[in-house]
Amino acid sequence: MSSQPQSVPSYLHADDLGPWGNYLRQVDRVAPYLGSLSRWLETLKRPKRILIVDVPIELDNGTVAHFEGYRVQHNVSRGPGKGGVRYHQDVTLSEVMALSAWMSVKNAAVNVPYGGAKGGIRVDPRALSRGELERVTRRYTSEIGIIIGPNTDIPAPDVNTNEQIMAWMMDTYSMNQGQTATGVVTGKPITLGGSLGRREATGRGVFVVGCEAARRTGLSIEGARVAVQGFGNVGGIAARLFQEAGAKVVAVQDHTGSLYKSGGINAGALLEHVAKTGGVAGFAGAEVMANDEFWSVETDILVPAALENQITEKNAGKIRTKIIVEGANGPTTTAADDILHDKGILVIPDVVANAGGVTVSYFEWVQDFSSFFWTENEINERLERVMREAFTAVWQVSSEQKVSMRTAAFIVACKRILMAREMRGLYP
Ligand code: GLU
């Protein structure tokens, strides 16, 4: 058969690619820098394996509800699939495919021995009782149980999933296997084989690379103005660490509203408020701001740490900051990337900036296998080292090749993935 490879899988409509389309454009930008490895590039444009599952549960009122669940293994050339599970009413296959691909790139960029995978359920977890949430989690885990495992594909928390959900996933998989398999998921509670430092790891990684970017561009963190979109486990922790280092958190936005305070919002107090109420709205220590004003607040560091496609060609022109550190996955479209580049804004891409979470997930998995647990200091030191090394490697390629940090990260990561692909060879 002589037909050419297609980079758009037939189950997606070519004009409606969503986040997957954004990912494909990012990959296309790397092609000219891959030399002979570009022969394998199509590998990155096709997920290896996609599983769509029906997740039926009995609701508390006695009726039966069905939810759509996904697990996508994008690439396993460098090791088992690895990546979180997201619960959100707007989750789509295109989104999970893109997120799984960004995990492949991220894991290669920080050089942890994993491929990339991601999962999701199209459900609003806030509308479920605790019992319903547990039933959804257990049924989903059981359905994807045919492709996950400590040596094959290891889920973890992502948007709206947490340690408790990981505990239920671990238990469900273990019950089905007839033995406790702690290494099947990461981000577990400490008492069930979780790792110290995991909960804060993504936010800490954002902070570490943010400081590196500031240092290399001559920006002082002391007194720097920081804005954060998303005040959960990533944005909230990063904000607190920037504040502890002397920066001022001047603006915050989440799904409940936007806040501003020129003298700096107390990030610790806001974290407590969010833990109690579920969002930043109603926090007394700052002024309320219209949501669309958030992007034009003048800052030194901007951290999008919510969902994908937040910085687009519509708002990129308004942004007044020096450095963007992507805590979220895929927050910036390629069109916005070009606008930010023309404005001289330095963007530290998601695949480096938010890799702290999966890095400590890797430490957790290693600790589970050896049943030997490390101190929090050891974990944070190793995390900082991994983040700095990844940042430095990408910074160097960016300066040498005169490309954005995103394209540089993709060059570093895609070379590692495709090198593994080439050395393994095609089967059969
Ligand atoms: N969900 C996180 C991410 O997007 C962590 C994944 C993991 O620890 O496997 O990187």
Short mmCIF file of N, CA and C in Angstrom, two decimals, residues 242-397:
data_model
loop_
_atom_site.label_atom_id
_atom_site.label_comp_id
_atom_site.label_asym_id
_atom_site.label_seq_id
_atom_site.Cartn_x
_atom_site.Cartn_y
_atom_site.Cartn_z
N PHE A 242 6.58 31.87 45.87
CA PHE A 242 7.08 33.16 45.35
C PHE A 242 6.99 34.22 46.44
N GLN A 243 5.87 34.21 47.17
CA GLN A 243 5.70 35.21 48.24
C GLN A 243 6.75 35.02 49.33
N GLU A 244 7.00 33.76 49.72
CA GLU A 244 8.01 33.50 50.75
C GLU A 244 9.39 33.97 50.31
N ALA A 245 9.62 34.00 48.97
CA ALA A 245 10.92 34.44 48.45
C ALA A 245 10.97 35.97 48.26
N GLY A 246 9.89 36.66 48.65
CA GLY A 246 9.91 38.12 48.61
C GLY A 246 9.09 38.76 47.51
N ALA A 247 8.43 37.93 46.67
CA ALA A 247 7.61 38.50 45.59
C ALA A 247 6.23 38.90 46.13
N LYS A 248 5.48 39.69 45.35
CA LYS A 248 4.12 40.11 45.74
C LYS A 248 3.11 39.48 44.79
N VAL A 249 2.12 38.78 45.33
CA VAL A 249 1.09 38.18 44.48
C VAL A 249 0.01 39.24 44.26
N VAL A 250 0.08 39.94 43.13
CA VAL A 250 -0.81 41.10 42.94
C VAL A 250 -2.16 40.73 42.34
N ALA A 251 -2.24 39.63 41.61
CA ALA A 251 -3.52 39.26 40.99
C ALA A 251 -3.69 37.75 40.98
N VAL A 252 -4.94 37.33 41.18
CA VAL A 252 -5.27 35.90 41.21
C VAL A 252 -6.61 35.71 40.51
N GLN A 253 -6.73 34.62 39.77
CA GLN A 253 -8.02 34.31 39.14
C GLN A 253 -8.27 32.80 39.22
N ASP A 254 -9.52 32.44 39.49
CA ASP A 254 -9.90 31.03 39.33
C ASP A 254 -11.34 30.96 38.81
N HIS A 255 -11.93 29.75 38.81
CA HIS A 255 -13.27 29.61 38.21
C HIS A 255 -14.34 30.36 38.99
N THR A 256 -13.99 30.89 40.18
CA THR A 256 -15.01 31.63 40.96
C THR A 256 -14.86 33.14 40.87
N GLY A 257 -13.74 33.64 40.31
CA GLY A 257 -13.58 35.09 40.19
C GLY A 257 -12.13 35.54 40.14
N SER A 258 -11.94 36.88 40.16
CA SER A 258 -10.59 37.45 40.05
C SER A 258 -10.36 38.48 41.16
N LEU A 259 -9.15 38.48 41.70
CA LEU A 259 -8.80 39.37 42.80
C LEU A 259 -7.56 40.17 42.45
N TYR A 260 -7.46 41.37 43.06
CA TYR A 260 -6.30 42.23 42.83
C TYR A 260 -5.91 42.93 44.13
N LYS A 261 -4.61 43.08 44.35
CA LYS A 261 -4.13 43.91 45.46
C LYS A 261 -2.70 44.33 45.14
N SER A 262 -2.51 45.63 44.93
CA SER A 262 -1.19 46.08 44.48
C SER A 262 -0.10 45.79 45.51
N GLY A 263 -0.46 45.81 46.81
CA GLY A 263 0.55 45.57 47.84
C GLY A 263 0.84 44.08 48.04
N GLY A 264 0.06 43.22 47.39
CA GLY A 264 0.31 41.77 47.51
C GLY A 264 -0.78 41.08 48.33
N ILE A 265 -1.38 40.05 47.74
CA ILE A 265 -2.41 39.24 48.42
C ILE A 265 -1.67 38.24 49.31
N ASN A 266 -2.19 38.01 50.52
CA ASN A 266 -1.57 37.02 51.41
C ASN A 266 -1.89 35.61 50.90
N ALA A 267 -0.90 34.98 50.24
CA ALA A 267 -1.14 33.69 49.56
C ALA A 267 -1.49 32.59 50.55
N GLY A 268 -0.87 32.61 51.73
CA GLY A 268 -1.16 31.57 52.74
C GLY A 268 -2.61 31.65 53.18
N ALA A 269 -3.07 32.91 53.47
CA ALA A 269 -4.47 33.10 53.91
C ALA A 269 -5.43 32.72 52.78
N LEU A 270 -5.06 33.04 51.54
CA LEU A 270 -5.95 32.72 50.41
C LEU A 270 -6.02 31.19 50.20
N LEU A 271 -4.90 30.51 50.41
CA LEU A 271 -4.92 29.04 50.30
C LEU A 271 -5.89 28.44 51.32
N GLU A 272 -5.88 28.99 52.53
CA GLU A 272 -6.81 28.49 53.57
C GLU A 272 -8.25 28.77 53.16
N HIS A 273 -8.49 29.96 52.62
CA HIS A 273 -9.84 30.33 52.18
C HIS A 273 -10.33 29.37 51.07
N VAL A 274 -9.44 29.08 50.12
CA VAL A 274 -9.81 28.20 49.00
C VAL A 274 -10.08 26.78 49.52
N ALA A 275 -9.27 26.33 50.49
CA ALA A 275 -9.48 24.99 51.05
C ALA A 275 -10.86 24.90 51.71
N LYS A 276 -11.29 26.01 52.33
CA LYS A 276 -12.59 26.00 53.02
C LYS A 276 -13.77 26.18 52.07
N THR A 277 -13.63 27.09 51.09
CA THR A 277 -14.80 27.49 50.29
C THR A 277 -14.78 26.94 48.87
N GLY A 278 -13.65 26.44 48.42
CA GLY A 278 -13.58 25.87 47.06
C GLY A 278 -13.17 26.87 45.98
N GLY A 279 -12.94 28.13 46.34
CA GLY A 279 -12.51 29.11 45.32
C GLY A 279 -12.06 30.41 45.96
N VAL A 280 -11.53 31.32 45.11
CA VAL A 280 -10.99 32.59 45.65
C VAL A 280 -12.10 33.59 45.97
N ALA A 281 -13.31 33.40 45.38
CA ALA A 281 -14.40 34.36 45.60
C ALA A 281 -14.72 34.49 47.09
N GLY A 282 -15.00 35.73 47.51
CA GLY A 282 -15.38 35.94 48.90
C GLY A 282 -14.19 36.16 49.83
N PHE A 283 -12.97 36.18 49.28
CA PHE A 283 -11.79 36.40 50.12
C PHE A 283 -11.74 37.89 50.49
N ALA A 284 -11.62 38.17 51.77
CA ALA A 284 -11.75 39.56 52.23
C ALA A 284 -10.47 40.38 52.01
N GLY A 285 -9.32 39.70 51.83
CA GLY A 285 -8.05 40.43 51.80
C GLY A 285 -7.62 40.99 50.46
N ALA A 286 -8.55 41.21 49.52
CA ALA A 286 -8.18 41.77 48.22
C ALA A 286 -9.41 42.38 47.55
N GLU A 287 -9.18 43.20 46.51
CA GLU A 287 -10.31 43.78 45.76
C GLU A 287 -10.77 42.80 44.68
N VAL A 288 -12.06 42.83 44.41
CA VAL A 288 -12.59 42.00 43.31
C VAL A 288 -12.31 42.73 41.99
N MET A 289 -11.92 41.97 40.97
CA MET A 289 -11.59 42.57 39.67
C MET A 289 -12.41 41.84 38.59
N ALA A 290 -12.78 42.54 37.50
CA ALA A 290 -13.51 41.87 36.41
C ALA A 290 -12.59 40.80 35.81
N ASN A 291 -13.17 39.65 35.43
CA ASN A 291 -12.34 38.54 34.94
C ASN A 291 -11.47 38.91 33.75
N ASP A 292 -12.01 39.72 32.81
CA ASP A 292 -11.20 40.01 31.61
C ASP A 292 -10.10 41.04 31.87
N GLU A 293 -10.08 41.64 33.08
CA GLU A 293 -8.98 42.57 33.40
C GLU A 293 -7.73 41.82 33.86
N PHE A 294 -7.92 40.57 34.25
CA PHE A 294 -6.81 39.81 34.83
C PHE A 294 -5.57 39.82 33.93
N TRP A 295 -5.79 39.61 32.63
CA TRP A 295 -4.65 39.44 31.72
C TRP A 295 -3.87 40.73 31.50
N SER A 296 -4.50 41.88 31.73
CA SER A 296 -3.77 43.12 31.47
C SER A 296 -3.12 43.73 32.71
N VAL A 297 -3.20 43.05 33.85
CA VAL A 297 -2.52 43.56 35.04
C VAL A 297 -1.01 43.55 34.78
N GLU A 298 -0.35 44.65 35.14
CA GLU A 298 1.10 44.71 34.89
C GLU A 298 1.85 43.89 35.94
N THR A 299 2.62 42.91 35.47
CA THR A 299 3.34 42.02 36.39
C THR A 299 4.75 41.74 35.86
N ASP A 300 5.53 41.05 36.68
CA ASP A 300 6.85 40.58 36.23
C ASP A 300 6.78 39.10 35.85
N ILE A 301 5.98 38.35 36.62
CA ILE A 301 5.85 36.91 36.37
C ILE A 301 4.37 36.56 36.34
N LEU A 302 3.95 35.86 35.29
CA LEU A 302 2.56 35.42 35.17
C LEU A 302 2.54 33.89 35.13
N VAL A 303 1.72 33.31 36.00
CA VAL A 303 1.66 31.84 36.08
C VAL A 303 0.26 31.36 35.71
N PRO A 304 0.02 30.94 34.45
CA PRO A 304 -1.26 30.30 34.15
C PRO A 304 -1.22 28.89 34.71
N ALA A 305 -2.07 28.59 35.68
CA ALA A 305 -2.02 27.28 36.34
C ALA A 305 -3.43 26.70 36.44
N ALA A 306 -4.23 26.92 35.40
CA ALA A 306 -5.60 26.38 35.42
C ALA A 306 -5.73 25.34 34.29
N LEU A 307 -6.44 25.70 33.23
CA LEU A 307 -6.69 24.73 32.16
C LEU A 307 -5.96 25.14 30.89
N GLU A 308 -6.13 24.36 29.82
CA GLU A 308 -5.48 24.68 28.55
C GLU A 308 -6.23 25.80 27.82
N ASN A 309 -5.58 26.32 26.76
CA ASN A 309 -6.18 27.34 25.87
C ASN A 309 -6.67 28.59 26.60
N GLN A 310 -5.91 29.08 27.56
CA GLN A 310 -6.30 30.30 28.28
C GLN A 310 -5.67 31.53 27.65
N ILE A 311 -4.43 31.40 27.13
CA ILE A 311 -3.77 32.52 26.48
C ILE A 311 -3.87 32.26 24.98
N THR A 312 -4.68 33.08 24.33
CA THR A 312 -4.98 32.87 22.91
C THR A 312 -4.66 34.15 22.16
N GLU A 313 -4.92 34.13 20.83
CA GLU A 313 -4.66 35.37 20.06
C GLU A 313 -5.57 36.51 20.52
N LYS A 314 -6.64 36.17 21.25
CA LYS A 314 -7.57 37.22 21.71
C LYS A 314 -7.01 38.02 22.88
N ASN A 315 -6.30 37.37 23.80
CA ASN A 315 -5.82 38.13 24.98
C ASN A 315 -4.30 38.28 25.06
N ALA A 316 -3.55 37.57 24.20
CA ALA A 316 -2.08 37.61 24.31
C ALA A 316 -1.55 39.04 24.15
N GLY A 317 -2.19 39.82 23.28
CA GLY A 317 -1.74 41.18 23.03
C GLY A 317 -1.83 42.08 24.26
N LYS A 318 -2.76 41.75 25.16
CA LYS A 318 -2.99 42.59 26.35
C LYS A 318 -1.99 42.32 27.47
N ILE A 319 -1.33 41.16 27.40
CA ILE A 319 -0.51 40.72 28.54
C ILE A 319 0.71 41.62 28.72
N ARG A 320 0.88 42.10 29.98
CA ARG A 320 2.02 42.96 30.28
C ARG A 320 2.85 42.30 31.38
N THR A 321 3.74 41.42 31.00
CA THR A 321 4.58 40.74 31.97
C THR A 321 5.94 40.48 31.34
N LYS A 322 6.91 39.99 32.14
CA LYS A 322 8.23 39.69 31.57
C LYS A 322 8.40 38.19 31.32
N ILE A 323 7.88 37.41 32.28
CA ILE A 323 8.09 35.95 32.20
C ILE A 323 6.74 35.25 32.43
N ILE A 324 6.43 34.27 31.58
CA ILE A 324 5.26 33.42 31.81
C ILE A 324 5.77 32.03 32.16
N VAL A 325 5.33 31.51 33.30
CA VAL A 325 5.73 30.17 33.72
C VAL A 325 4.46 29.32 33.70
N GLU A 326 4.41 28.35 32.76
CA GLU A 326 3.17 27.60 32.54
C GLU A 326 2.99 26.47 33.56
N GLY A 327 2.20 26.75 34.58
CA GLY A 327 1.87 25.72 35.57
C GLY A 327 0.86 24.74 35.02
N ALA A 328 -0.07 25.22 34.19
CA ALA A 328 -1.08 24.36 33.56
C ALA A 328 -0.46 23.62 32.40
N ASN A 329 -1.16 22.61 31.90
CA ASN A 329 -0.75 21.96 30.66
C ASN A 329 -1.46 22.65 29.50
N GLY A 330 -0.69 23.06 28.50
CA GLY A 330 -1.27 23.63 27.28
C GLY A 330 -2.03 24.93 27.45
N PRO A 331 -1.60 25.86 28.33
CA PRO A 331 -2.40 27.09 28.50
C PRO A 331 -2.28 28.07 27.34
N THR A 332 -1.24 27.90 26.48
CA THR A 332 -0.98 28.91 25.44
C THR A 332 -1.13 28.29 24.05
N THR A 333 -1.89 28.92 23.18
CA THR A 333 -2.02 28.40 21.81
C THR A 333 -0.77 28.81 21.00
N THR A 334 -0.55 28.17 19.88
CA THR A 334 0.64 28.51 19.08
C THR A 334 0.54 29.94 18.54
N ALA A 335 -0.69 30.38 18.20
CA ALA A 335 -0.86 31.76 17.71
C ALA A 335 -0.47 32.74 18.82
N ALA A 336 -0.89 32.45 20.05
CA ALA A 336 -0.54 33.32 21.18
C ALA A 336 0.96 33.29 21.44
N ASP A 337 1.56 32.11 21.29
CA ASP A 337 3.01 31.97 21.47
C ASP A 337 3.76 32.98 20.60
N ASP A 338 3.32 33.10 19.35
CA ASP A 338 4.00 34.01 18.41
C ASP A 338 3.83 35.47 18.84
N ILE A 339 2.63 35.81 19.32
CA ILE A 339 2.39 37.19 19.77
C ILE A 339 3.28 37.49 20.98
N LEU A 340 3.35 36.57 21.93
CA LEU A 340 4.16 36.77 23.14
C LEU A 340 5.64 36.91 22.77
N HIS A 341 6.05 36.09 21.80
CA HIS A 341 7.44 36.13 21.35
C HIS A 341 7.77 37.51 20.77
N ASP A 342 6.86 38.02 19.93
CA ASP A 342 7.07 39.34 19.32
C ASP A 342 7.12 40.44 20.37
N LYS A 343 6.40 40.25 21.47
CA LYS A 343 6.40 41.25 22.54
C LYS A 343 7.61 41.10 23.46
N GLY A 344 8.44 40.09 23.22
CA GLY A 344 9.65 39.90 24.04
C GLY A 344 9.37 39.27 25.39
N ILE A 345 8.21 38.58 25.52
CA ILE A 345 7.89 37.91 26.79
C ILE A 345 8.50 36.50 26.75
N LEU A 346 9.23 36.16 27.83
CA LEU A 346 9.86 34.85 27.90
C LEU A 346 8.84 33.84 28.43
N VAL A 347 8.57 32.79 27.65
CA VAL A 347 7.59 31.76 28.08
C VAL A 347 8.34 30.49 28.47
N ILE A 348 8.21 30.09 29.74
CA ILE A 348 8.78 28.80 30.16
C ILE A 348 7.66 27.77 29.98
N PRO A 349 7.83 26.85 29.02
CA PRO A 349 6.71 25.99 28.62
C PRO A 349 6.33 24.97 29.69
N ASP A 350 5.06 24.61 29.67
CA ASP A 350 4.50 23.57 30.56
C ASP A 350 5.37 22.33 30.69
N VAL A 351 5.89 21.84 29.56
CA VAL A 351 6.60 20.55 29.58
C VAL A 351 7.88 20.61 30.41
N VAL A 352 8.33 21.82 30.74
CA VAL A 352 9.43 21.97 31.69
C VAL A 352 8.87 22.53 33.00
N ALA A 353 8.08 23.60 32.90
CA ALA A 353 7.67 24.35 34.10
C ALA A 353 6.85 23.51 35.08
N ASN A 354 5.96 22.64 34.58
CA ASN A 354 5.13 21.91 35.54
C ASN A 354 5.57 20.45 35.71
N ALA A 355 6.81 20.16 35.32
CA ALA A 355 7.29 18.78 35.38
C ALA A 355 7.68 18.34 36.80
N GLY A 356 7.59 19.24 37.77
CA GLY A 356 7.94 18.87 39.15
C GLY A 356 7.03 17.77 39.69
N GLY A 357 5.76 17.80 39.30
CA GLY A 357 4.82 16.79 39.81
C GLY A 357 5.20 15.40 39.37
N VAL A 358 5.42 15.23 38.09
CA VAL A 358 5.74 13.89 37.61
C VAL A 358 7.15 13.47 38.06
N THR A 359 8.01 14.44 38.29
CA THR A 359 9.36 14.10 38.78
C THR A 359 9.26 13.46 40.17
N VAL A 360 8.45 14.07 41.05
CA VAL A 360 8.31 13.45 42.38
C VAL A 360 7.42 12.20 42.31
N SER A 361 6.54 12.12 41.30
CA SER A 361 5.82 10.86 41.07
C SER A 361 6.82 9.75 40.77
N TYR A 362 7.82 10.08 39.98
CA TYR A 362 8.87 9.10 39.67
C TYR A 362 9.59 8.68 40.96
N PHE A 363 9.90 9.66 41.82
CA PHE A 363 10.55 9.33 43.10
C PHE A 363 9.63 8.42 43.93
N GLU A 364 8.33 8.72 43.91
CA GLU A 364 7.37 7.90 44.68
C GLU A 364 7.37 6.45 44.17
N TRP A 365 7.35 6.31 42.88
CA TRP A 365 7.31 4.98 42.23
C TRP A 365 8.58 4.19 42.59
N VAL A 366 9.73 4.87 42.55
CA VAL A 366 11.01 4.23 42.91
C VAL A 366 10.97 3.82 44.38
N GLN A 367 10.46 4.71 45.24
CA GLN A 367 10.38 4.38 46.67
C GLN A 367 9.45 3.20 46.91
N ASP A 368 8.32 3.15 46.17
CA ASP A 368 7.39 2.03 46.33
C ASP A 368 8.05 0.70 45.94
N PHE A 369 8.80 0.71 44.84
CA PHE A 369 9.45 -0.52 44.39
C PHE A 369 10.48 -1.01 45.39
N SER A 370 11.21 -0.05 46.01
CA SER A 370 12.27 -0.46 46.93
C SER A 370 11.76 -0.52 48.37
N SER A 371 10.50 -0.10 48.60
CA SER A 371 9.93 -0.04 49.95
C SER A 371 10.89 0.67 50.91
N PHE A 372 11.51 1.70 50.42
CA PHE A 372 12.44 2.47 51.24
C PHE A 372 12.16 3.94 50.97
N PHE A 373 11.79 4.67 52.01
CA PHE A 373 11.26 6.03 51.81
C PHE A 373 12.26 7.11 52.21
N TRP A 374 12.28 8.16 51.41
CA TRP A 374 13.27 9.22 51.57
C TRP A 374 12.71 10.36 52.43
N THR A 375 13.60 11.23 52.91
CA THR A 375 13.16 12.39 53.69
C THR A 375 12.68 13.48 52.74
N GLU A 376 11.91 14.42 53.28
CA GLU A 376 11.38 15.50 52.45
C GLU A 376 12.52 16.35 51.89
N ASN A 377 13.55 16.54 52.69
CA ASN A 377 14.71 17.32 52.22
C ASN A 377 15.37 16.67 51.02
N GLU A 378 15.56 15.36 51.12
CA GLU A 378 16.18 14.63 50.00
C GLU A 378 15.34 14.80 48.74
N ILE A 379 14.02 14.67 48.92
CA ILE A 379 13.12 14.77 47.76
C ILE A 379 13.18 16.16 47.15
N ASN A 380 13.10 17.19 47.99
CA ASN A 380 13.10 18.55 47.45
C ASN A 380 14.44 18.89 46.79
N GLU A 381 15.54 18.40 47.38
CA GLU A 381 16.85 18.66 46.77
C GLU A 381 16.95 18.01 45.39
N ARG A 382 16.52 16.74 45.34
CA ARG A 382 16.58 16.03 44.04
C ARG A 382 15.67 16.68 43.02
N LEU A 383 14.49 17.10 43.48
CA LEU A 383 13.54 17.77 42.59
C LEU A 383 14.17 19.04 42.01
N GLU A 384 14.75 19.85 42.89
CA GLU A 384 15.35 21.10 42.42
C GLU A 384 16.46 20.83 41.41
N ARG A 385 17.25 19.78 41.68
CA ARG A 385 18.35 19.46 40.77
C ARG A 385 17.80 19.08 39.38
N VAL A 386 16.78 18.21 39.37
CA VAL A 386 16.19 17.77 38.09
C VAL A 386 15.64 18.98 37.33
N MET A 387 14.92 19.85 38.03
CA MET A 387 14.28 21.00 37.37
C MET A 387 15.34 21.94 36.81
N ARG A 388 16.41 22.19 37.60
CA ARG A 388 17.46 23.11 37.14
C ARG A 388 18.20 22.54 35.94
N GLU A 389 18.48 21.22 36.00
CA GLU A 389 19.19 20.59 34.87
C GLU A 389 18.35 20.66 33.60
N ALA A 390 17.06 20.39 33.73
CA ALA A 390 16.18 20.42 32.55
C ALA A 390 16.12 21.85 32.01
N PHE A 391 15.96 22.81 32.92
CA PHE A 391 15.89 24.21 32.49
C PHE A 391 17.17 24.60 31.74
N THR A 392 18.31 24.22 32.30
CA THR A 392 19.60 24.61 31.71
C THR A 392 19.77 24.01 30.32
N ALA A 393 19.41 22.71 30.19
CA ALA A 393 19.56 22.05 28.87
C ALA A 393 18.69 22.74 27.83
N VAL A 394 17.47 23.10 28.22
CA VAL A 394 16.53 23.73 27.28
C VAL A 394 16.98 25.16 26.98
N TRP A 395 17.46 25.85 27.99
CA TRP A 395 17.94 27.23 27.81
C TRP A 395 19.08 27.26 26.80
N GLN A 396 19.97 26.28 26.93
CA GLN A 396 21.14 26.20 26.03
C GLN A 396 20.71 25.99 24.57
N VAL A 397 19.78 25.05 24.36
CA VAL A 397 19.30 24.79 22.99
C VAL A 397 18.59 26.03 22.45
#
